[in-house]
Short mmCIF file of C-alpha atoms in Angstrom, two decimals:
data_model
loop_
_atom_site.label_atom_id
_atom_site.label_comp_id
_atom_site.label_asym_id
_atom_site.label_seq_id
_atom_site.Cartn_x
_atom_site.Cartn_y
_atom_site.Cartn_z
CA MET A 1 104.74 136.65 69.98
CA GLY A 2 106.71 139.64 71.31
CA LEU A 3 110.01 140.76 72.79
CA CYS A 4 110.94 141.52 76.38
CA ALA A 5 113.10 144.52 77.27
CA ALA A 6 116.25 142.40 76.94
CA GLY A 7 115.21 141.19 73.50
CA HIS A 8 114.07 137.70 74.60
CA GLU A 9 111.19 136.24 72.66
CA TRP A 10 108.04 135.62 74.65
CA ASP A 11 104.67 134.06 74.04
CA LEU A 12 102.47 134.67 77.06
CA PRO A 13 100.12 131.67 76.64
CA LEU A 14 103.16 129.41 76.26
CA HIS A 15 104.87 130.93 79.29
CA LEU A 16 101.75 130.58 81.44
CA ARG A 17 102.05 126.85 80.84
CA GLN A 18 105.27 127.01 82.87
CA THR A 19 103.17 127.98 85.89
CA PRO A 20 100.77 125.97 88.12
CA LEU A 21 97.98 127.01 85.71
CA ASP A 22 99.13 124.33 83.26
CA GLY A 23 96.61 121.52 83.44
CA ALA A 24 94.61 123.25 86.17
CA ILE A 25 92.58 125.17 83.59
CA PRO A 26 91.95 124.24 79.92
CA GLU A 27 94.41 125.53 77.32
CA ARG A 28 91.81 127.70 75.60
CA GLU A 29 91.10 129.43 78.92
CA ILE A 30 94.80 130.06 79.51
CA LYS A 31 94.73 132.18 76.36
CA GLU A 32 91.71 134.08 77.70
CA VAL A 33 93.37 135.01 81.01
CA CYS A 34 96.68 136.15 79.47
CA LYS A 35 95.56 139.79 79.53
CA PHE A 36 95.47 139.75 83.33
CA PHE A 37 99.16 138.75 83.63
CA THR A 38 102.31 140.74 82.91
CA ILE A 39 105.58 139.15 81.74
CA GLN A 40 108.97 140.54 82.69
CA ASP A 41 112.57 139.49 82.06
CA PHE A 42 115.28 139.56 84.74
CA GLU A 43 119.03 139.17 85.06
CA ALA A 44 121.12 137.61 87.81
CA GLY A 45 120.99 139.87 90.85
CA ASP A 46 117.78 141.69 89.87
CA VAL A 47 115.33 142.09 92.76
CA ILE A 48 112.04 140.42 91.81
CA ILE A 49 110.41 140.67 95.25
CA LYS A 50 111.62 142.99 98.01
CA LYS A 51 111.20 141.96 101.63
CA GLY A 52 108.80 144.27 103.47
CA ASP A 53 106.84 145.38 100.39
CA PRO A 54 103.07 144.80 100.41
CA SER A 55 102.39 141.18 99.42
CA ASN A 56 99.66 142.04 96.94
CA THR A 57 101.15 140.55 93.75
CA ALA A 58 101.75 136.87 92.92
CA TYR A 59 104.84 136.02 90.87
CA CYS A 60 105.95 132.88 89.06
CA ILE A 61 109.30 132.12 87.44
CA VAL A 62 108.77 130.74 83.91
CA SER A 63 112.43 130.43 82.84
CA GLY A 64 115.77 130.76 84.57
CA SER A 65 115.89 130.59 88.37
CA ALA A 66 115.77 132.84 91.41
CA ASP A 67 117.02 132.78 94.99
CA ILE A 68 114.76 133.12 98.04
CA VAL A 69 116.92 135.06 100.52
CA LEU A 70 116.40 133.55 103.97
CA LYS A 71 119.18 135.49 105.68
CA GLU A 72 121.33 138.33 104.38
CA GLU A 73 125.11 138.25 104.63
CA LYS A 74 126.11 139.50 108.06
CA GLU A 75 129.26 139.62 110.20
CA GLY A 76 131.33 137.69 107.70
CA LYS A 77 128.74 134.90 107.35
CA GLY A 78 127.43 134.19 103.88
CA ARG A 79 123.90 134.77 102.67
CA ILE A 80 121.54 131.83 103.19
CA GLN A 81 119.28 131.34 100.20
CA ALA A 82 117.16 128.68 98.54
CA THR A 83 116.89 128.36 94.76
CA VAL A 84 113.53 128.12 92.99
CA GLY A 85 112.72 127.48 89.34
CA ALA A 86 109.62 127.45 87.14
CA ASN A 87 106.12 126.34 88.11
CA ASN A 88 106.00 127.85 91.61
CA PHE A 89 104.06 130.88 92.84
CA LEU A 90 106.11 133.33 94.90
CA GLY A 91 104.83 136.11 97.15
CA GLY A 92 101.18 137.14 96.91
CA PHE A 93 100.28 136.02 100.44
CA GLY A 94 98.12 139.11 100.85
CA LEU A 95 95.93 137.86 97.99
CA ILE A 96 94.79 134.90 100.07
CA THR A 97 91.22 135.50 101.26
CA GLY A 98 91.14 136.99 104.74
CA GLU A 99 94.90 137.35 105.11
CA ASP A 100 94.90 141.16 105.17
CA ASN A 101 92.35 141.13 107.97
CA ALA A 102 94.34 138.45 109.81
CA ALA A 103 97.39 140.72 109.75
CA GLY A 104 95.79 143.08 112.26
CA SER A 105 93.63 145.96 111.14
CA SER A 106 92.18 146.99 107.82
CA ASN A 107 95.04 149.49 107.49
CA GLN A 108 97.75 146.87 108.00
CA VAL A 109 98.56 144.75 104.96
CA VAL A 110 100.48 141.49 104.68
CA LYS A 111 104.11 142.17 103.78
CA GLU A 112 106.53 140.07 101.78
CA PRO A 113 108.47 137.89 104.26
CA VAL A 114 111.58 137.46 102.07
CA SER A 115 113.37 138.99 99.11
CA VAL A 116 113.62 137.05 95.86
CA VAL A 117 116.51 137.89 93.50
CA GLY A 118 117.46 136.58 90.08
CA ALA A 119 119.97 133.71 89.99
CA ARG A 120 120.08 132.65 86.32
CA PRO A 121 118.63 135.10 83.76
CA GLY A 122 115.09 134.36 82.67
CA MET A 123 111.53 135.63 82.84
CA TYR A 124 108.68 135.74 85.31
CA VAL A 125 104.97 136.52 85.14
CA LYS A 126 103.05 138.48 87.76
CA LEU A 127 99.43 138.91 88.73
CA PRO A 128 98.68 142.01 90.89
CA ARG A 129 95.65 142.39 93.12
CA ASP A 130 93.72 144.73 90.81
CA GLN A 131 94.03 142.30 87.89
CA LEU A 132 92.99 139.39 90.09
CA GLN A 133 89.87 141.34 91.08
CA ARG A 134 89.10 142.00 87.39
CA LEU A 135 89.56 138.29 86.72
CA GLN A 136 87.08 137.49 89.52
CA GLN A 137 84.42 139.54 87.79
CA ALA A 138 85.15 138.25 84.28
CA LYS A 139 85.92 134.58 84.98
CA PRO A 140 84.73 133.52 88.46
CA LYS A 141 85.58 129.82 88.00
CA ILE A 142 89.09 130.50 86.76
CA TYR A 143 89.55 133.07 89.53
CA LYS A 144 88.68 130.40 92.12
CA THR A 145 91.20 127.94 90.63
CA ILE A 146 94.03 130.48 90.47
CA SER A 147 93.30 131.76 93.99
CA GLU A 148 93.46 128.20 95.34
CA LEU A 149 96.81 127.61 93.63
CA ILE A 150 98.25 130.84 95.07
CA ALA A 151 96.98 129.92 98.55
CA LEU A 152 98.11 126.29 98.41
CA ARG A 153 101.48 126.96 100.09
CA ALA A 154 99.87 128.57 103.13
CA HIS A 155 96.92 126.15 103.34
CA LEU A 156 99.39 123.27 103.33
CA LEU A 157 100.65 124.46 106.72
CA THR A 158 97.21 125.13 108.21
CA ASP A 159 95.25 122.14 106.87
CA ILE A 160 97.71 119.24 107.28
CA PRO A 161 97.97 118.18 110.96
CA PHE A 162 101.73 117.56 110.93
CA PHE A 163 102.53 121.11 109.83
CA LYS A 164 99.73 122.68 111.84
CA GLN A 165 101.15 121.08 114.99
CA VAL A 166 104.48 122.84 114.43
CA THR A 167 103.54 126.17 112.83
CA SER A 168 100.20 127.14 114.39
CA ARG A 169 101.77 129.69 116.77
CA TRP A 170 104.45 131.05 114.48
CA PRO A 171 104.63 134.75 113.59
CA LYS A 172 103.25 135.47 110.11
CA ALA A 173 106.70 136.32 108.70
CA ALA A 174 108.18 132.96 109.73
CA PHE A 175 105.04 131.12 108.57
CA TYR A 176 105.09 132.65 105.08
CA THR A 177 108.86 132.24 104.76
CA PHE A 178 108.59 128.51 105.41
CA ALA A 179 105.60 128.23 103.05
CA SER A 180 107.70 129.83 100.29
CA LEU A 181 110.11 126.87 100.30
CA PHE A 182 107.56 124.28 99.11
CA GLN A 183 107.58 123.45 95.41
CA TYR A 184 104.53 122.46 93.41
CA GLN A 185 104.09 119.61 90.93
CA ALA A 186 100.98 118.41 89.13
CA PHE A 187 100.44 115.40 86.87
CA PHE A 188 97.74 114.96 84.23
CA GLU A 189 96.64 112.09 81.99
CA HIS A 190 99.79 109.93 82.15
CA GLU A 191 101.57 108.11 84.97
CA GLU A 192 104.98 109.54 85.83
CA LEU A 193 107.84 108.26 87.99
CA ILE A 194 108.60 110.97 90.56
CA ALA A 195 111.04 109.04 92.80
CA GLU A 196 113.15 106.00 91.93
CA SER A 197 114.34 103.24 94.25
CA GLY A 198 118.07 103.34 94.91
CA LYS A 199 118.25 107.10 94.30
CA GLN A 200 118.94 109.72 96.94
CA ALA A 201 116.04 110.38 99.31
CA ASP A 202 116.55 114.13 99.61
CA LYS A 203 113.07 115.63 99.83
CA LEU A 204 109.77 115.33 101.62
CA ILE A 205 106.77 114.59 99.38
CA VAL A 206 103.30 115.73 100.47
CA LEU A 207 100.27 114.34 98.64
CA ILE A 208 97.76 117.14 98.09
CA ARG A 209 95.32 115.49 95.71
CA GLY A 210 94.96 112.37 93.60
CA THR A 211 96.84 109.09 93.73
CA LEU A 212 100.41 107.91 94.25
CA ASN A 213 101.40 104.28 93.63
CA VAL A 214 104.31 102.93 95.67
CA ALA A 215 106.31 99.75 94.94
CA ASN A 216 109.85 98.49 94.50
CA MET A 217 109.59 97.55 90.84
CA ARG A 218 113.11 96.11 90.66
CA LYS A 219 112.20 93.54 93.30
CA GLY A 220 108.71 92.89 91.97
CA ASN A 221 106.98 93.96 95.19
CA ASP A 222 103.23 94.49 95.38
CA MET A 223 102.05 98.01 94.60
CA TYR A 224 100.40 100.12 97.28
CA GLN A 225 98.05 102.98 96.50
CA LEU A 226 98.09 106.22 98.50
CA THR A 227 95.14 108.62 98.22
CA GLU A 228 95.03 110.31 101.64
CA ARG A 229 95.42 114.09 101.46
CA GLY A 230 98.36 115.19 103.56
CA LYS A 231 100.19 111.86 103.35
CA LEU A 232 103.90 112.48 104.02
CA ILE A 233 106.51 110.41 102.17
CA ASN A 234 110.23 110.44 103.05
CA LEU A 235 109.64 112.56 106.14
CA THR A 236 112.84 111.31 107.79
CA SER A 237 114.88 112.54 104.80
CA LEU A 238 114.65 116.03 106.34
CA PHE A 239 116.78 114.86 109.26
CA TYR A 240 118.96 112.21 107.68
CA ASN A 241 121.70 112.74 105.12
CA PHE A 242 122.52 109.43 103.49
CA SER A 243 119.27 107.61 102.86
CA ARG A 244 118.41 105.80 99.63
CA LEU A 245 114.87 105.28 98.45
CA TYR A 246 113.56 101.75 98.84
CA TRP A 247 110.39 102.50 96.88
CA ASP A 248 109.53 103.66 93.39
CA ILE A 249 106.87 106.38 93.66
CA VAL A 250 104.58 106.92 90.67
CA ALA A 251 102.06 109.73 90.21
CA SER A 252 98.88 108.13 88.81
CA PRO A 253 96.35 110.67 87.52
CA ASN A 254 93.21 109.58 85.72
CA GLU A 255 90.61 111.16 83.49
CA ALA A 256 88.54 112.25 86.47
CA ASP A 257 91.29 113.72 88.64
CA VAL A 258 94.81 115.11 88.63
CA THR A 259 97.59 114.27 91.07
CA GLN A 260 99.09 117.19 92.96
CA ILE A 261 102.08 117.10 95.31
CA MET A 262 104.18 119.62 97.19
CA THR A 263 107.84 118.90 97.94
CA LEU A 264 110.33 120.28 100.44
CA ARG A 265 114.01 119.65 99.75
CA ARG A 266 116.20 118.68 102.68
CA GLU A 267 118.75 121.35 101.83
CA ASP A 268 116.04 124.04 101.91
CA PHE A 269 114.68 122.77 105.25
CA ARG A 270 118.16 122.83 106.72
CA LYS A 271 118.76 126.35 105.42
CA PHE A 272 115.52 127.51 107.02
CA ILE A 273 116.73 126.11 110.36
CA ALA A 274 120.19 127.63 109.92
CA ALA A 275 118.76 131.07 109.10
CA GLU A 276 117.37 131.19 112.67
CA ILE A 277 114.12 132.76 111.52
CA ILE A 278 112.41 130.88 114.34
CA ASP A 279 113.61 128.20 116.75
CA SER A 280 111.76 125.21 115.31
CA TYR A 281 114.07 122.22 114.89
CA ASP A 282 113.05 120.49 118.13
CA ALA A 283 109.37 120.98 117.33
CA PHE A 284 109.82 119.42 113.86
CA GLU A 285 111.74 116.51 115.35
CA ARG A 286 109.07 115.79 117.99
CA ALA A 287 106.28 116.06 115.40
CA SER A 288 108.18 113.72 113.07
CA ILE A 289 108.66 111.11 115.80
CA GLU A 290 104.94 111.21 116.53
CA TYR A 291 103.97 111.03 112.84
CA VAL A 292 106.22 108.02 112.14
CA LEU A 293 105.07 106.13 115.24
CA ARG A 294 101.42 106.77 114.34
CA GLU A 295 102.03 105.50 110.81
CA MET A 296 103.65 102.32 112.15
CA ARG A 297 100.81 101.91 114.63
CA SER A 298 98.29 102.04 111.77
CA GLN A 299 100.35 99.35 109.99
CA GLN A 300 100.31 97.23 113.20
CA ARG A 301 104.09 96.98 113.37
CA LEU A 302 105.78 95.42 116.40
CA PHE A 303 103.74 96.27 119.53
CA LEU A 304 102.66 99.80 118.62
CA HIS A 305 99.01 99.06 117.82
CA VAL A 306 98.21 98.04 121.41
CA VAL A 307 98.59 101.71 122.44
CA GLU A 308 95.23 103.52 122.46
CA GLU A 309 94.86 106.89 120.71
CA ALA A 310 94.37 108.67 124.05
CA ASP A 311 97.83 107.48 125.20
CA MET A 312 99.75 108.12 121.96
CA THR A 313 101.03 111.61 122.80
CA GLU A 314 102.56 110.42 126.08
CA PHE A 315 103.92 107.29 124.41
CA CYS A 316 105.56 109.27 121.58
CA SER A 317 107.23 111.62 124.06
CA LEU A 318 109.31 108.69 125.39
CA TRP A 319 111.15 108.16 122.09
CA LYS A 320 114.21 109.94 120.74
CA LEU A 321 115.58 110.28 117.21
CA LYS A 322 119.17 109.09 116.78
CA GLU A 323 121.43 108.93 113.75
CA TYR A 324 124.30 106.43 113.49
CA GLY A 325 127.27 106.95 111.19
CA GLU A 326 128.40 104.39 108.62
CA ASN A 327 129.35 100.96 110.04
CA VAL A 328 128.95 101.95 113.69
CA LYS A 329 127.85 99.45 116.30
CA ILE A 330 124.30 100.14 117.45
CA VAL A 331 124.04 100.43 121.23
CA VAL A 332 121.58 98.08 122.92
CA LYS A 333 123.33 98.06 126.31
CA LYS A 334 125.19 100.84 128.05
CA ALA A 335 126.94 100.94 131.43
CA VAL A 336 126.22 104.08 133.45
CA ASP A 337 127.43 105.51 136.77
CA ILE A 338 124.71 106.96 138.98
CA ARG A 339 125.10 108.09 142.56
CA SER A 340 122.38 106.67 144.77
CA SER A 341 121.55 106.68 148.47
CA CYS A 342 120.10 103.18 148.36
CA SER A 343 120.14 99.97 146.34
CA SER A 344 117.64 99.70 143.52
CA SER A 345 116.79 97.40 140.65
CA SER A 346 114.56 97.40 137.61
CA SER A 347 114.05 95.41 134.46
CA SER A 348 117.02 97.01 132.73
CA THR A 349 119.29 98.23 135.52
CA THR A 350 120.98 96.58 138.45
CA THR A 351 122.37 98.81 141.18
CA THR A 352 124.48 98.23 144.26
CA THR A 353 125.93 101.06 146.26
CA THR A 354 129.07 101.51 148.27
CA GLY A 355 129.42 104.82 150.07
CA GLY A 356 126.72 106.29 147.84
CA LEU A 357 128.47 105.36 144.55
CA SER A 358 126.74 102.83 142.33
CA GLN A 359 128.93 99.95 141.21
CA ALA A 360 126.96 98.24 138.45
CA HIS A 361 124.37 99.82 136.19
CA THR A 362 123.33 98.74 132.71
CA LYS A 363 120.72 100.52 130.65
CA THR A 364 119.16 98.68 127.74
CA TYR A 365 117.60 100.23 124.65
CA PHE A 366 115.17 99.32 121.92
CA HIS A 367 115.37 100.90 118.46
CA ILE A 368 113.04 101.01 115.48
CA LEU A 369 114.77 101.59 112.17
CA VAL A 370 113.17 104.50 110.26
CA GLY A 371 115.91 105.44 107.77
CA GLY A 372 118.73 103.65 105.97
CA SER A 373 119.58 100.09 106.97
CA ALA A 374 121.36 98.07 109.65
CA ASP A 375 123.37 94.85 109.42
CA ALA A 376 123.17 92.08 112.02
CA TYR A 377 126.21 89.79 111.93
CA SER A 378 126.49 86.38 113.56
CA ASN A 379 129.10 87.23 116.14
CA GLU A 380 132.66 86.05 116.61
CA LYS A 381 131.76 83.61 119.40
CA GLN A 382 129.32 81.76 117.15
CA VAL A 383 131.82 81.47 114.34
CA ARG A 384 134.72 80.32 116.50
CA SER A 385 132.59 77.74 118.34
CA GLY A 386 131.79 76.03 115.06
CA LYS A 387 128.07 76.75 115.18
CA LEU A 388 128.46 78.55 111.86
CA MET A 389 131.13 77.95 109.23
CA LYS A 390 130.94 81.57 108.17
CA ALA A 391 129.63 84.73 109.69
CA HIS A 392 126.28 85.67 108.16
CA ARG A 393 124.74 89.08 107.70
CA ARG A 394 121.06 89.90 107.99
CA GLN A 395 120.07 93.29 106.66
CA PHE A 396 117.36 95.17 108.53
CA LEU A 397 115.22 97.77 106.75
CA TYR A 398 112.48 100.24 107.65
CA GLY A 399 110.35 99.10 110.58
CA SER A 400 112.85 96.61 112.01
CA GLY A 401 113.13 96.29 115.78
CA ILE A 402 116.63 96.25 117.25
CA GLY A 403 117.51 95.89 120.92
CA ILE A 404 116.37 94.56 124.26
CA LEU A 405 113.00 94.76 125.96
CA THR A 406 112.88 91.25 127.51
CA ASN A 407 115.27 88.55 128.66
CA LYS A 408 114.44 86.54 125.55
CA LEU A 409 115.47 89.46 123.34
CA ASP A 410 118.61 89.89 125.45
CA GLN A 411 119.58 86.31 124.58
CA LEU A 412 118.76 86.88 120.91
CA ASN A 413 120.97 89.97 120.80
CA SER A 414 123.83 88.15 122.54
CA GLU A 415 124.24 86.08 119.37
CA LEU A 416 124.48 89.11 117.08
CA SER A 417 126.61 92.16 116.44
CA ILE A 418 124.49 94.89 114.86
CA PHE A 419 125.93 97.81 112.89
CA SER A 420 124.56 100.68 110.89
CA GLY A 421 124.70 100.05 107.14
CA GLN A 422 126.82 101.72 104.49
CA ASN A 423 124.18 104.44 104.11
CA ARG A 424 124.11 105.09 107.87
CA CYS A 425 120.80 104.67 109.68
CA LEU A 426 118.22 106.66 111.58
CA VAL A 427 116.43 105.05 114.52
CA LEU A 428 113.76 105.84 117.07
CA THR A 429 115.11 104.89 120.50
CA LEU A 430 113.25 103.88 123.67
CA GLU A 431 114.74 102.92 127.05
CA ARG A 432 113.52 99.60 128.43
CA ASP A 433 112.64 101.21 131.77
CA ASP A 434 110.33 103.65 129.97
CA PHE A 435 108.76 100.77 128.03
CA ASP A 436 108.06 98.84 131.26
CA ARG A 437 106.67 101.84 133.14
CA PHE A 438 104.38 102.94 130.32
CA PHE A 439 102.86 99.58 129.45
CA LYS A 440 102.39 98.61 133.10
CA LYS A 441 100.62 101.93 133.62
CA ILE A 442 98.14 101.27 130.78
CA GLY A 443 97.77 97.60 131.78
CA LYS A 444 99.13 96.10 128.55
CA HIS A 445 102.65 95.07 129.51
CA GLU A 446 102.18 91.35 128.93
CA SER A 447 100.51 91.76 125.52
CA ALA A 448 103.22 94.20 124.39
CA ILE A 449 105.95 91.78 125.50
CA GLU A 450 104.27 88.90 123.65
CA LEU A 451 103.97 90.91 120.45
CA VAL A 452 107.53 92.25 120.42
CA GLU A 453 109.03 88.81 121.09
CA ARG A 454 106.91 87.23 118.35
CA HIS A 455 107.81 89.92 115.80
CA MET A 456 111.51 89.99 116.69
CA THR A 457 111.82 86.22 116.46
CA ALA A 458 110.11 86.27 113.06
CA GLN A 459 112.33 89.14 111.96
CA HIS A 460 115.44 87.04 112.58
CA THR A 461 114.04 84.00 110.77
CA ASN A 462 112.31 85.68 107.79
CA SER A 463 109.02 84.16 108.93
CA HIS A 464 106.55 86.96 109.40
CA PRO A 465 103.86 86.31 112.03
CA ASP A 466 101.22 88.16 110.07
CA SER A 467 101.08 87.68 106.32
CA SER A 468 98.99 90.85 105.96
CA GLN A 469 101.94 93.00 107.05
CA THR A 470 104.19 92.67 104.03
CA LEU A 471 104.72 96.37 103.39
CA GLY A 472 108.47 96.83 103.57
CA TYR A 473 109.02 93.86 105.90
CA PRO A 474 112.48 94.49 107.17
CA SER A 475 114.83 91.50 106.93
CA ARG A 476 117.12 89.96 104.29
CA LEU A 477 119.73 87.26 104.85
CA GLY A 478 123.07 87.21 103.08
CA GLU A 479 126.60 86.03 103.59
CA SER A 480 128.87 88.57 105.21
CA PRO A 481 132.10 89.78 103.54
CA VAL A 482 134.09 87.80 106.14
CA ARG A 483 136.38 85.39 104.33
CA SER A 484 137.93 83.36 107.15
CA LEU A 485 137.39 82.36 110.76
CA LYS A 486 140.44 84.24 112.01
CA LYS A 487 139.64 86.81 114.64
CA GLN A 488 141.61 89.56 112.91
CA ASP A 489 139.52 89.12 109.75
CA LEU A 490 136.18 89.68 111.47
CA LYS A 491 135.20 93.23 110.61
CA PHE A 492 133.47 94.01 113.89
CA TYR A 493 133.94 97.42 115.47
CA THR A 494 133.76 97.80 119.23
CA THR A 495 133.14 100.75 121.48
CA ASN A 496 135.70 99.75 124.11
CA GLY A 497 139.04 101.45 124.62
CA THR A 498 140.84 103.81 122.29
CA SER A 499 140.33 101.63 119.23
CA GLY A 500 136.56 101.95 119.39
CA ARG A 501 134.32 104.26 117.40
CA GLU A 502 131.68 106.60 118.67
CA SER A 503 128.55 104.50 118.91
CA MET A 504 125.91 107.19 118.91
CA THR A 505 125.81 110.69 117.55
CA THR A 506 123.83 113.63 118.85
CA THR A 507 120.92 115.02 116.86
CA PRO A 508 121.24 114.57 113.09
CA VAL A 509 122.06 118.23 112.45
CA GLN A 510 124.73 118.83 115.07
CA ASP A 511 126.73 121.98 114.21
CA LEU A 512 124.27 122.55 111.37
CA ARG A 513 124.49 126.32 111.46
CA ASN A 514 128.29 126.37 111.16
CA ASP A 515 128.24 123.81 108.35
CA LEU A 516 125.64 125.73 106.42
CA HIS A 517 127.40 129.08 106.78
CA GLN A 518 130.60 127.49 105.45
CA SER A 519 128.86 125.72 102.59
CA ASN A 520 126.89 128.80 101.61
CA THR A 521 130.08 130.89 101.51
CA SER A 522 131.81 128.34 99.31
CA GLY A 523 128.63 128.00 97.21
CA GLN A 524 128.72 131.70 96.39
CA GLU A 525 132.34 131.48 95.29
CA GLU A 526 131.47 128.64 92.93
CA LYS A 527 128.33 130.25 91.53
CA GLY A 528 128.12 129.97 87.79
CA ALA A 529 129.35 126.38 87.70
CA ALA A 530 127.59 123.76 85.58
CA ASP A 531 123.80 123.51 85.88
CA GLY A 532 122.57 120.90 88.27
CA LYS A 533 125.41 121.28 90.75
CA GLN A 534 124.07 121.59 94.27
CA GLU A 535 124.65 124.87 96.04
CA GLY A 536 125.54 125.18 99.75
CA GLY A 537 123.76 123.23 102.47
CA GLU A 538 124.53 119.67 101.34
CA ARG A 539 127.82 117.91 101.83
CA GLU A 540 127.13 114.31 100.98
#
């Protein structure tokens, strides 16, 4: 036991258990490696790591918290920073084997990509290069474990295909800055709930090692076991602000193996984009669309599994990511004006021309729900005709198909009014013309049509065509809040005239930079408020 400069009590073995070493090496060995680490206290505002310094020392907060400075205050715009607490290595990228050589020449060392400053007073430990080299000679096995933990942030981006696809050509500074935002968690011996159904889905979870069990325990669903390294959970939460978790996620270590995960909070991802370190949002969005479609293809949802691997990249490029606000009608048909020199027709558009101006064009769309929920109401015509005594609501969840790809689906949609749910919704959107062109090109148009019609019909009747595909099957039937058959009581929004609402937003982070600069400025003014309050970047 000892005292830091500020008079705080410290016990180095105890404090090292607030780092990724806890559980990774036996407790008795933690005591043996203490002499290689140094402990230091800090106050709010103290510089722990300075941007541009050689990155030859690894740091870890063991109490209090610190801010990773992504962008300094400039031209009246507030500093953009992400907060980090205990159990995460910071800096030390030059300690990763081969990184100094990768930086250029033997005389050019890896430099710290960001500054880290104290937020709430506490302590940190550090491990410089010379001590790590001494550790390598004295304890080779422990050295290997600690080196792997320090390198984990960077290897996450190079080893996992999703991140490699986006970051492989980034400059080193941008690469290491993004790697610094991931937070480490490890679980030993006992199962632990790491995400609860009904709670906010506000972070991406990446499985590094071990096992995660997934189920909705409130509803008594079957449990699914995930063991694949690099499995991404809640990926769409990075783009989508109002999602709630459908699943309970449980870390399930055993005697033979630990469970390790890395997480990336949505607010930190958005701050990275807003800091304009590198133009990467579009690349992340395209990679996310491809990842989600590949996951659904492996689960044989809708018609996706008929697409061969060789055609997946082209197929994924046809889809767009769209976010709908709360209780907004989801567009499945849209009239458009297109000038044309001749008449034309296709499966989803009808065109006649007069003097070069088209008179009638209708585009149709198909959506797959990938975040939040949507509500399909029996429409006003059905209720007033007496077919139904009350309007009914069917709730669609992850993996639901919404929209028109065939005449049969057009008729099915004519009987429904479909709106985003109270938590908004995020959809992947495909134009019917693109669907027809692609599947005719690969010679599978008829089989794709058959599959989508079969699945969509089952989706609207709660009769799934394949009993093996129960994972998150997307439909629930319930009575709508409508209390009478009077037209004025039917809570249907339209997109016609001045009374209508916007039916489709732009990308999910429209005006993100302005929002984040405002929220960061206000967050600085409110600094020092109660623990647990979110700082800038989230306005939910």
